[in-house]
XYZ file of C-alpha atoms in Angstrom:
536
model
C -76.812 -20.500 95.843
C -73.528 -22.169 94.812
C -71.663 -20.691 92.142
C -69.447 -22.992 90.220
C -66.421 -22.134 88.422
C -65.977 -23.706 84.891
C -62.440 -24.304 83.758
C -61.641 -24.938 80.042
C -60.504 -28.634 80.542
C -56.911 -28.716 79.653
C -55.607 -30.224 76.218
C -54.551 -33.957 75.729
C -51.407 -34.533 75.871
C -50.166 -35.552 72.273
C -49.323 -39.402 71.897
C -45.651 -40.471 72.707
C -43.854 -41.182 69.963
C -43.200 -44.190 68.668
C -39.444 -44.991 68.552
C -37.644 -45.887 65.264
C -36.542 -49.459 66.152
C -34.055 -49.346 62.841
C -32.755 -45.881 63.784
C -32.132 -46.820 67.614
C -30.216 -50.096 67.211
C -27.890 -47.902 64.603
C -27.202 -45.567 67.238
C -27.016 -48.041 70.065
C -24.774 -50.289 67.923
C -22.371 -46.955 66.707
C -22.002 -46.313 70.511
C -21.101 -49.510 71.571
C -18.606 -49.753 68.373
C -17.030 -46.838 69.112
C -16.647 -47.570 72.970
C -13.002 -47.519 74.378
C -13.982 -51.413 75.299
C -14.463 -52.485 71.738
C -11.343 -50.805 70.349
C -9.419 -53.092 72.888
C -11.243 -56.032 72.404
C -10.776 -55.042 68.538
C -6.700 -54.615 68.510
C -7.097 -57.954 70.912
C -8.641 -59.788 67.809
C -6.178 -58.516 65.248
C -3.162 -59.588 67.116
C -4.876 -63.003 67.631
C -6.202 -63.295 64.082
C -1.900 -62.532 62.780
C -0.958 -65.276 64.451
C -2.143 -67.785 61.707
C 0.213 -65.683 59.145
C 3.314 -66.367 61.141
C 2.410 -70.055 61.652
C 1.146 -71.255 58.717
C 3.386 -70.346 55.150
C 1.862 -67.668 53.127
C 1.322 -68.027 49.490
C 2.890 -64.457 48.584
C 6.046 -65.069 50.838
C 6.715 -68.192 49.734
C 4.651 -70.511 47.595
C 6.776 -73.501 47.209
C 6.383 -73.721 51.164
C 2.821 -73.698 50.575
C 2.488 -76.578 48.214
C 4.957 -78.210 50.524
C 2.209 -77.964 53.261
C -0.428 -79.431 50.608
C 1.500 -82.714 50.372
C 2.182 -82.987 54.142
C -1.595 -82.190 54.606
C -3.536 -83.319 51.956
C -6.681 -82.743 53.464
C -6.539 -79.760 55.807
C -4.694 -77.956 53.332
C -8.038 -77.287 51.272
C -9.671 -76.346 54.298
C -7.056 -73.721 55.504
C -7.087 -72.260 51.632
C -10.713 -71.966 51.707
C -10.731 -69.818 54.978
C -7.578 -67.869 53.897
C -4.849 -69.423 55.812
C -2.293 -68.783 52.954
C -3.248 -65.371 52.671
C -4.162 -64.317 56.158
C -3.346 -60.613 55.628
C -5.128 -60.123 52.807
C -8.282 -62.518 53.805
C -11.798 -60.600 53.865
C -11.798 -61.218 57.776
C -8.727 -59.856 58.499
C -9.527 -56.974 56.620
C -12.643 -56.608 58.587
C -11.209 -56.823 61.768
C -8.782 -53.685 60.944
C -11.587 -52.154 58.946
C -13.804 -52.160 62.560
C -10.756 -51.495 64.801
C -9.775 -48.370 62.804
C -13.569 -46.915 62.573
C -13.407 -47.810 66.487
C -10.738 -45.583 66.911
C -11.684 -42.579 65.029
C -15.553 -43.179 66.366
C -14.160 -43.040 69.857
C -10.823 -40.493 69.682
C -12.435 -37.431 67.879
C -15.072 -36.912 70.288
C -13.175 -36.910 73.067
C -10.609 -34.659 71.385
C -13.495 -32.237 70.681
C -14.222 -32.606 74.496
C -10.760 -31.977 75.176
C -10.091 -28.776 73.501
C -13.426 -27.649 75.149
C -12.363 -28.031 78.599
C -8.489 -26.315 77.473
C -10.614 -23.409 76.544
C -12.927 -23.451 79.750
C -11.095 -21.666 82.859
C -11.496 -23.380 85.961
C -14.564 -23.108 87.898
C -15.364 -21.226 90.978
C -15.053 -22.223 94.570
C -17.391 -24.365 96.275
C -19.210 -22.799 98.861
C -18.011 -25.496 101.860
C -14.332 -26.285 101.006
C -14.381 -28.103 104.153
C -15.586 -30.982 102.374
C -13.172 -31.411 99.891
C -11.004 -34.177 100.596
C -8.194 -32.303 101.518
C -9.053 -28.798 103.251
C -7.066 -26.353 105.268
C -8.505 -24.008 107.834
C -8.978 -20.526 107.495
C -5.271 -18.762 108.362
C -5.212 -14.699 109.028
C -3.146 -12.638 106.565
C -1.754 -9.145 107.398
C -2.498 -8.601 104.092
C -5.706 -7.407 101.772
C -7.546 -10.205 100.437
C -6.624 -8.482 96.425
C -3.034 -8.632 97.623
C -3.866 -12.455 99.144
C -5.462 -13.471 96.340
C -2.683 -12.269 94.119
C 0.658 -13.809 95.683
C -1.804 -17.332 95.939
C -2.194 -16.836 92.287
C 1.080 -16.381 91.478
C 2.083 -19.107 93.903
C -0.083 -21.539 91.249
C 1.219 -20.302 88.334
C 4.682 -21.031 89.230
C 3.866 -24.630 89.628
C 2.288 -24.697 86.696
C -1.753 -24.392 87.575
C -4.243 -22.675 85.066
C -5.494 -20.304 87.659
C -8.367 -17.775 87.774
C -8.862 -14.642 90.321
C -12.356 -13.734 90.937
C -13.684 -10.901 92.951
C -16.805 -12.112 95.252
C -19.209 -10.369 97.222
C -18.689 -8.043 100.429
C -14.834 -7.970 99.477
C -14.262 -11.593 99.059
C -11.683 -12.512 96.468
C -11.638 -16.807 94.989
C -8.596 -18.569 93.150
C -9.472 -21.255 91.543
C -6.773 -23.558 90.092
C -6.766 -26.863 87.941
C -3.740 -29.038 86.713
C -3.166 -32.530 85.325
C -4.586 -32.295 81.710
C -1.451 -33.725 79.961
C -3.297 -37.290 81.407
C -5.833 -36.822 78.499
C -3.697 -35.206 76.529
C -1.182 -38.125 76.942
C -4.564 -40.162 76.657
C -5.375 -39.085 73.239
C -2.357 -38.806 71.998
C -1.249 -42.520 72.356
C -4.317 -43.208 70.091
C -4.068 -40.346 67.752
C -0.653 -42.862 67.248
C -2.061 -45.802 66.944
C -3.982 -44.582 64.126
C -1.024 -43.410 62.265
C 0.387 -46.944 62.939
C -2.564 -48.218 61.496
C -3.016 -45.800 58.385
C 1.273 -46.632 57.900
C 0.956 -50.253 58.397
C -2.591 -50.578 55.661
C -0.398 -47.879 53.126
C 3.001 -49.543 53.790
C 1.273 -52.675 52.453
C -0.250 -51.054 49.809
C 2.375 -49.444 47.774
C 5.667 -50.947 49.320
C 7.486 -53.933 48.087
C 10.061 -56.253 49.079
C 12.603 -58.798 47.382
C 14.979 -61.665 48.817
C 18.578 -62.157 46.724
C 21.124 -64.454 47.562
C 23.699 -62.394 46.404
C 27.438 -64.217 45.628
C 30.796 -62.112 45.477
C 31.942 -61.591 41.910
C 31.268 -58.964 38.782
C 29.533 -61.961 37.415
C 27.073 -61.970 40.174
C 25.719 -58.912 40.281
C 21.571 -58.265 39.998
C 19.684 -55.306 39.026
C 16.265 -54.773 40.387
C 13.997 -56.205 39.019
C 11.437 -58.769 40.144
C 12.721 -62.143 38.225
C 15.935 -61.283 39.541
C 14.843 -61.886 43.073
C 14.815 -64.934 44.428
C 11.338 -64.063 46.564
C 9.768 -61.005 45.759
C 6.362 -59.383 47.343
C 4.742 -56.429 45.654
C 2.271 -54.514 47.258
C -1.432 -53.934 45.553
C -1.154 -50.563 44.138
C 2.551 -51.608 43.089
C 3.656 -52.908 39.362
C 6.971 -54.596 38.306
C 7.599 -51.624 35.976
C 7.007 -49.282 38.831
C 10.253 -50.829 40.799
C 12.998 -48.231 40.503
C 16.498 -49.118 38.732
C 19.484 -50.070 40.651
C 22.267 -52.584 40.222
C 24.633 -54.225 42.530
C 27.851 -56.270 42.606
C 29.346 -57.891 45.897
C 32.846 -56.822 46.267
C 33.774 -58.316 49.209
C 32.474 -59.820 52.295
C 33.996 -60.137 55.836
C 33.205 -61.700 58.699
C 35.100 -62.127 61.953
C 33.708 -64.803 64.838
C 34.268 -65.262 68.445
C 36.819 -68.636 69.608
C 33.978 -70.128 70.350
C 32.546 -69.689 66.820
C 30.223 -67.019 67.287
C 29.877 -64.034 65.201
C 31.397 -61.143 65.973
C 31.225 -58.812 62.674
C 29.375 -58.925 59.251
C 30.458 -56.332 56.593
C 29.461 -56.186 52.938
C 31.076 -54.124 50.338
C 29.453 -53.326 47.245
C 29.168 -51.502 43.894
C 26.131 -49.600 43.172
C 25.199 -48.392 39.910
C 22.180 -45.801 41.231
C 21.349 -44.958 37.059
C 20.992 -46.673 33.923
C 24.747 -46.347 32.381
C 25.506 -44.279 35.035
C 28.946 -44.633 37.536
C 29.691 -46.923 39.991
C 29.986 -46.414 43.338
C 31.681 -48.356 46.152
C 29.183 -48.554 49.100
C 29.688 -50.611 52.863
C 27.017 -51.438 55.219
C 26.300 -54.292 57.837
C 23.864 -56.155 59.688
C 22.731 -53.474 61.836
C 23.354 -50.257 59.077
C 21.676 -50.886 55.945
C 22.744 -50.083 52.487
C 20.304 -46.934 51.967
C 19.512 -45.909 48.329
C 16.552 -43.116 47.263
C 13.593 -45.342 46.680
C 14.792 -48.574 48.992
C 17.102 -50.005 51.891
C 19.215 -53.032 51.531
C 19.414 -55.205 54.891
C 22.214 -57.998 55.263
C 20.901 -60.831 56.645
C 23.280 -63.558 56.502
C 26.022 -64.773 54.415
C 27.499 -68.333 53.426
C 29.662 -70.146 50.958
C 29.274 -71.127 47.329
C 31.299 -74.014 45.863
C 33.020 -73.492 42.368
C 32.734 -76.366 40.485
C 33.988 -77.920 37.170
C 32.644 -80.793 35.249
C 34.268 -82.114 32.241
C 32.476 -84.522 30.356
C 32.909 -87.733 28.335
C 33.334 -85.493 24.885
C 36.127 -83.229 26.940
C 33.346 -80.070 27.001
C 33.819 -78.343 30.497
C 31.449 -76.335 32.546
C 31.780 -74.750 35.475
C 29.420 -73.694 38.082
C 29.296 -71.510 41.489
C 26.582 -73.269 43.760
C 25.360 -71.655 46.747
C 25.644 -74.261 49.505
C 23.041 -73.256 52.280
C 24.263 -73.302 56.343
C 22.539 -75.362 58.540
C 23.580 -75.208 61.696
C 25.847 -72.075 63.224
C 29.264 -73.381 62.450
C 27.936 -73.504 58.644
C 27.766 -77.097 58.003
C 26.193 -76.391 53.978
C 24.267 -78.533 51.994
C 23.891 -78.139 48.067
C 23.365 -79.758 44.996
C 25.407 -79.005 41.562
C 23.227 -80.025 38.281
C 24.419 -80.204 35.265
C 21.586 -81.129 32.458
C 23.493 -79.570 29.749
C 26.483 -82.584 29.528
C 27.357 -85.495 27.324
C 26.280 -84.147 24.071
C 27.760 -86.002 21.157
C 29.268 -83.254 18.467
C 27.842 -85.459 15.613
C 24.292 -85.610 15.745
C 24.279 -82.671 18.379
C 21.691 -84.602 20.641
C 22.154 -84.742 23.920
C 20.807 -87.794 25.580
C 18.838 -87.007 28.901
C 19.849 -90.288 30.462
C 23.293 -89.003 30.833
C 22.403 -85.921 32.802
C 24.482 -85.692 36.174
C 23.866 -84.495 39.494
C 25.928 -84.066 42.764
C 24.708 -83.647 45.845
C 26.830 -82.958 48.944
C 28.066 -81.307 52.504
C 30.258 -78.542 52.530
C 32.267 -77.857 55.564
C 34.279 -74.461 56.009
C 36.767 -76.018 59.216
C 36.117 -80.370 58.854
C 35.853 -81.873 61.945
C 39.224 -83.621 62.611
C 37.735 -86.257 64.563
C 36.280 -87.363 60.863
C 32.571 -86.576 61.982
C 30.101 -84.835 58.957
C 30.081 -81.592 60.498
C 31.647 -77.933 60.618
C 33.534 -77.317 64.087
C 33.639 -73.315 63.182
C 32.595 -70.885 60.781
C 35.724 -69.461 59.303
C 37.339 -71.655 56.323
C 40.080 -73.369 57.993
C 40.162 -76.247 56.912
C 37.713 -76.464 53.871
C 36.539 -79.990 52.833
C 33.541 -81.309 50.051
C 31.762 -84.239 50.364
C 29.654 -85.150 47.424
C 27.542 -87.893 46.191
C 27.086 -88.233 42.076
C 24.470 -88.967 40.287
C 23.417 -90.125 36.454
C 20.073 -90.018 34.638
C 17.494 -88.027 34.337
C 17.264 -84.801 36.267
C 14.079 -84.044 35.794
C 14.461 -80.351 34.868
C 12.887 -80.677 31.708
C 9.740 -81.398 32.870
C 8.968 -77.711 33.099
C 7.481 -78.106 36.644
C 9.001 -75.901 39.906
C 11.287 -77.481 41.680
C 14.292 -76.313 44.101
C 17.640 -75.538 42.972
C 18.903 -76.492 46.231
C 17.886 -80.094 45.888
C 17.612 -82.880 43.530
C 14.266 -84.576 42.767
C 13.702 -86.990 44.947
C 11.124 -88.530 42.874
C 13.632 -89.128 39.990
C 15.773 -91.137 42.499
C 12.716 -93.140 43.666
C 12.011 -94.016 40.133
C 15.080 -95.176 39.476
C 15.259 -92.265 36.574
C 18.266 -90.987 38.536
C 21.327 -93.587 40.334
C 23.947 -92.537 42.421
C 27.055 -93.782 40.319
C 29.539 -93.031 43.382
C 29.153 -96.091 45.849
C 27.652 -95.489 49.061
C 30.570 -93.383 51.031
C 30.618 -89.596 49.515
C 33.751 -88.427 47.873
C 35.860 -86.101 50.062
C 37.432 -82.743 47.830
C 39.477 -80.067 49.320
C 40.118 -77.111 46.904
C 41.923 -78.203 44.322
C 41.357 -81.671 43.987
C 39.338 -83.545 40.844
C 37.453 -86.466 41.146
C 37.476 -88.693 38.197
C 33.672 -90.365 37.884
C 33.643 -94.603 36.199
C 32.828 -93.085 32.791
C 36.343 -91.466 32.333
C 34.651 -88.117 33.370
C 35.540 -85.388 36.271
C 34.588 -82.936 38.520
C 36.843 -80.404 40.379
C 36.713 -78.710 43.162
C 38.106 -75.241 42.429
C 37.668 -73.153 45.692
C 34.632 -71.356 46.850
C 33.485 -67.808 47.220
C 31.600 -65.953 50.117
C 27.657 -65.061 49.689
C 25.446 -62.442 51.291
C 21.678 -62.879 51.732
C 20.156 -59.316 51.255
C 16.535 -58.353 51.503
C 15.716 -55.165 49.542
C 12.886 -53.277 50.926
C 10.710 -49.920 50.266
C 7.865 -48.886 52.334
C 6.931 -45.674 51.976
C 5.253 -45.180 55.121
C 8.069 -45.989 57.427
C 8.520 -42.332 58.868
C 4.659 -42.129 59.962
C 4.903 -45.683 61.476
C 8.218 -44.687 63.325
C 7.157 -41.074 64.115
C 3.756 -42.913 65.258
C 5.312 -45.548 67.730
C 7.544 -43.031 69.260
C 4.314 -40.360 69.945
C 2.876 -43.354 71.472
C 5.278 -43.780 73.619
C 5.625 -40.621 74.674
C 1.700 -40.561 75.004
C 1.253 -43.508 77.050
C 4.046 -42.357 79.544
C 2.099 -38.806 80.078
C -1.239 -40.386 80.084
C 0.339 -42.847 83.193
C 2.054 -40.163 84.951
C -0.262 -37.259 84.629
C -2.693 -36.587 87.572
C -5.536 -34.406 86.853
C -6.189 -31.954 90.391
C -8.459 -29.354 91.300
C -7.277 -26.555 94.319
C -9.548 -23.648 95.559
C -8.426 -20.567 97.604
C -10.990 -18.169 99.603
C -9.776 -15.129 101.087
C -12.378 -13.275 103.131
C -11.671 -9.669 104.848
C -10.636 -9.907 108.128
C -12.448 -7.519 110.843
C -10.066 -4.260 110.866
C -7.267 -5.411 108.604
C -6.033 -8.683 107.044
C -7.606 -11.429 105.515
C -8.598 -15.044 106.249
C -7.701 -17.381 104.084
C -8.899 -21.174 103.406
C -8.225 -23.376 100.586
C -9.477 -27.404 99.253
C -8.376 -29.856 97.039
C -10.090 -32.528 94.929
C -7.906 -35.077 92.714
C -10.034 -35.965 89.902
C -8.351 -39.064 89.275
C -6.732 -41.506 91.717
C -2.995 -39.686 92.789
C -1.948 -41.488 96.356
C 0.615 -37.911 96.399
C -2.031 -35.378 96.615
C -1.855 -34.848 100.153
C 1.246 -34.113 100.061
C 1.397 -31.694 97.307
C -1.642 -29.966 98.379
C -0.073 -29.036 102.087
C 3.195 -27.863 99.683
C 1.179 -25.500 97.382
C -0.815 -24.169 100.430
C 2.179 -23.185 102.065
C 3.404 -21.744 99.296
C 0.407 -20.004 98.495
C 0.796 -18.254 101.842
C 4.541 -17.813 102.409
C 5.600 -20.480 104.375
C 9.468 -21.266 103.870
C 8.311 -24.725 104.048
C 6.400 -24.756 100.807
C 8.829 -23.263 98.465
C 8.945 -25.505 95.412
C-alpha cells in the first residue's frame, strides 16, 4: 500500500508590479541631471552661450551701438533681437542654462557631502585576512616586543604622519592597526564646488542688486557730477535696483597726472579729487589710480583712462560769446583726439530775438597733444608738448533740434549729405595752437583758449563682491587639495610570537592612483617598527 503525502500547494506569487513610467523617467532624468558629467557639460554651455554678449553690443551697455548694428545689418539685426542677442544675459536661455547648471550642482554636491561626513565619522576598517595581496605587502618581521606594546608604537608611528588609526584586539592575542589617510582629495573635491556655487549665487545677486555708471569726468569745479543716473554718461542698473535707490555722492577732478615712458608709453596715472560723501556735507580731498580705486561706503570708483578737452570760444556775428570745454576722444596711444564743438545757440538777432537755424555752426577737428614736426595729422607722444588744433567749420543746420539721439562726439552726417550743413572753411583744416583765434568769412571767430586734462571713471557697486572673491580663492585652494591629495589605506597585524615577541606584517592599498605609494608605504613600515631608516 503506498501512502502519499499531501502538501498544501504553496501560494502564488503576487504579480510584479507594474513600473510607473512617469515616476521612473523623473528619477532617471534627476540622476542624470545631477551627474558630475552634466554639471561640466552645463558650465561648458554657459561659457559658450557668453560669448555672444561680448561679441555682439548689448542694449543695456550701450544702445546707440546697438542701433548702430541695425543700420549695418538691416536684416540680421531683427533676427539676433528676436533670439536675444542684445540682451544675452538676461535672455530666457541663458537664464536656463545657469538655472540647470546651478540645480546640477547642488543635485550632485550635497549628496556627496552627506557621504563625506559619513565616512569622517566611520573609523577605518579592519584588516583583511591575506594582506599578502594587497598591492604593497611586507612580510611578517619578529618583535622582542608584546604584540599590545607592537601594536601601540605602530599606532603612534601613524598618527605622527598624520593617519586616522584604530587598535583592535583580535583573537588568541592578536592585536590589528588599521590606518586610512588622503581625505582632504574629497574634501578638496567638494570644496572647489561648494565655491563655484558661491560664484554662482555672487555672480546671479551681483547682477541683481548692483549697478554701474560710465563718466567722462573733466578737471574743473565746474565739472563736477553727483550720482545720479542722468549724470552718467552709460549707466546699468541691476533688476531689484531703482534710480532713487543710488546713494549720494559728488565729485570734482582736481587734478590729473600722468607721466609716460621716452618711448611714449605710460608710466603713471593719478587722479585727485574732491568728494562730498553727504548732502551739504564737507569736502574731502581723495587720490587713487589705475590699479587703487577711489573706495567710498556704497561704491568704488575705477580710473580708466584720461584725455584732453579743448576750451573753446565762439563769438558771433552780433558780438555774443560762448565758450565751451569739448572732450576730444584719443585714438590711437600717442592721443591723436578727435571732437566736434557745436554751437546751436549762435547768431541770434537782439531785435526780434529769433534765432535762425540756418546759421547754426559746427567744428569738427584733430587735436594733437605733441604735432608731428614732419607736418603729418598725427600725435608723436602723449604729453602736451607741442599742442596743435586742426578744425574744419561748418554752417547750417545742426540737426539737434530734431529731438532724435545722436552723438555729441560727432556731427550728423546726414545734415552734411543733405546739404543742410556746408563746411564754410575750404578744404585744408585750420591749424590753432593755444591762444590763437580764427576769424570765420562772416566777420565771426573762434579761439582756441588752452585745454584741460579728463579722466574716464567707471563707478561701480556690487554687493556680492566679497562672496565672489572669498569663493574664487576657496576654489583655488580646493582644486589644489583635491589634485594633490591621495586617498591610502595601511594595515598592521601583530601576532604572538612562540615564547616571547611578536610577528608583525603590514599592506597597503591606494584608493586612488598615487605613483609614490611604494615608497611611502616601505617609509611608514619602517617607522612603524623602528627602523632609523623610516623616521619621517
Amino acid at each position: 500500500m503506498t501512502v502519499v503525502e499531501e502538501r498544501p500547494a504553496p501560494a502564488a506569487s503576487p504579480p510584479p508590479r507594474r513600473p510607473n513610467r512617469a515616476w521612473a523617467l523623473l528619477r532617471n532624468s534627476w540622476r542624470q541631471l545631477t551627474s558630475m558629467r552634466t554639471a561640466l557639460v552645463l558650465l561648458f554651455l554657459l561659457a559658450v552661450a557668453a560669448i555672444p554678449g561680448s561679441v555682439l553690443p548689448q542694449r543695456a551697455l550701450n544702445a546707440e551701438k546697438v542701433s548702430g548694428y541695425y543700420q549695418a545689418h538691416p536684416k540680421l539685426a531683427p533676427i539676433l533681437d528676436r533670439v536675444g542677442g542684445f540682451e544675452v544675459y538676461a535672455s530666457p536661455w541663458f537664464a536656463a542654462i545657469y538655472l540647470l547648471l546651478f540645480t546640477s550642482l547642488i543635485g550632485c554636491v550635497v549628496p556627496r557631502l552627506v557621504d563625506h561626513v559619513r565616512a569622517l565619522r566611520t573609523v577605518p576598517p579592519d584588516a583583511p585576512r591575506r594582506l599578502e595581496r594587497l598591492p604593497q605587502h611586507a612580510a611578517g618581521e619578529e618583535r622582542s616586543d608584546d604584540p599590545a606594546a607592537a601594536a601601540a608604537a605602530a599606532a603612534a608611528a601613524l598618527r605622527k604622519r598624520r593617519f586616522r588609526t584604530i587598535v583592535r584586539e583580535g583573537d588568541g592575542g592578536a592585536w590589528t592597526v588599521a590606518a586610512e589617510k588622503g581625505y582632504l582629495k574629497e574634501s578638496g573635491n567638494l570644496l572647489f564646488h561648494l565655491a563655484l556655487l558661491a560664484v554662482l549665487v555672487g555672480v546671479g545677486f551681483g547682477h541683481w542688486y548692483g549697478w554701474h555708471g560710465n563718466r567722462l569726468l573733466v578737471q574743473g569745479a565746474d565739472q563736477g557730477f553727483c550720482n545720479s543716473v542722468t549724470q552718467y554718461d552709460e549707466s546699468t542698473l541691476g533688476p531689484r535696483i531703482d534710480a532713487s535707490d543710488l546713494p549720494f555722492f559728488c565729485l570734482r577732478l582736481d587734478d590729473f597726472q600722468a607721466a609716460f615712458q621716452p618711448t611714449g608709453q605710460p608710466k603713471t596715472f593719478e587722479a585727485t579729487v574732491d568728494v562730498q560723501a553727504k548732502q551739504d556735507g564737507p569736502w574731502q580731498r581723495k587720490r587713487f589710480t589705475v590699479n587703487d580705486p577711489l573706495r567710498l561706503p556704497q561704491a568704488n570708483v575705477h580710473l580708466l583712462g584720461h584725455g584732453y578737452a579743448v576750451i573753446l570760444r565762439y563769438t558771433d556775428r552780433y558780438g555774443e560769446q560762448q565758450t565751451k570745454i569739448l572732450p576730444f576722444l584719443p585714438r590711437d596711444g600717442m592721443f591723436t583726439s578727435e571732437g566736434v564743438a557745436q554751437f546751436p545757440d549762435v547768431n541770434i538777432d537782439p531785435k526780434t530775438n529769433k534765432r535762425d537755424e540756418n546759421l547754426q555752426v559746427g567744428f569738427e577737428g584733430v587735436y594733437l597733444p605733441t604735432v608731428d614736426p614732419q607736418g603729418g595729422p598725427t600725435s608723436v607722444f602723449p604729453a602736451e608738448n607741442d599742442p596743435t588744433l586742426f578744425l574744419t567749420a561748418y554752417r547750417g543746420n545742426l540737426g539737434v533740434d530734431a529731438g532724435l539721439p545722436g552723438s555729441v562726439y560727432a556731427l550728423d552726417r546726414g545734415q552734411i549729405a543733405t546739404g543742410r550743413l556746408k563746411q564754410v572753411s575750404g578744404v585744408r583744416p585750420q591749424r590753432l595752437t593755444p591762444g590763437q583765434t580764427w576769424k570765420l568769412d562772416d566777420g565771426t571767430k573762434l579761439e582756441f583758449l588752452g585745454t584741460r586734462p579728463f579722466a574716464t571713471l567707471s563707478v561701480r557697486y556690487d554687493p556680492t563682491q566679497p562672496l565672489v572673491l572669498g569663493g574664487a580663492v576657496l576654489g583655488l585652494l580646493g582644486l589644489m587639495l583635491s589634485l594633490g591629495g591621495h586617498r591610502r589605506r595601511l594595515w598592521f597585524r601583530i601576532t604572538p610570537r612562540e615564547g616571547s615577541g611578536s610577528v608583525v606584517e603590514a599592506g597597503g592599498l591606494p584608493r586612488t592612483d598615487y605613483p609614490g605609494f611604494g615608497e611611502e608605504f616601505q617609509q611608514v613600515v619602517g617607522a612603524a617598527r623602528g627602523d632609523e631608516g623610516g623616521t619621517p
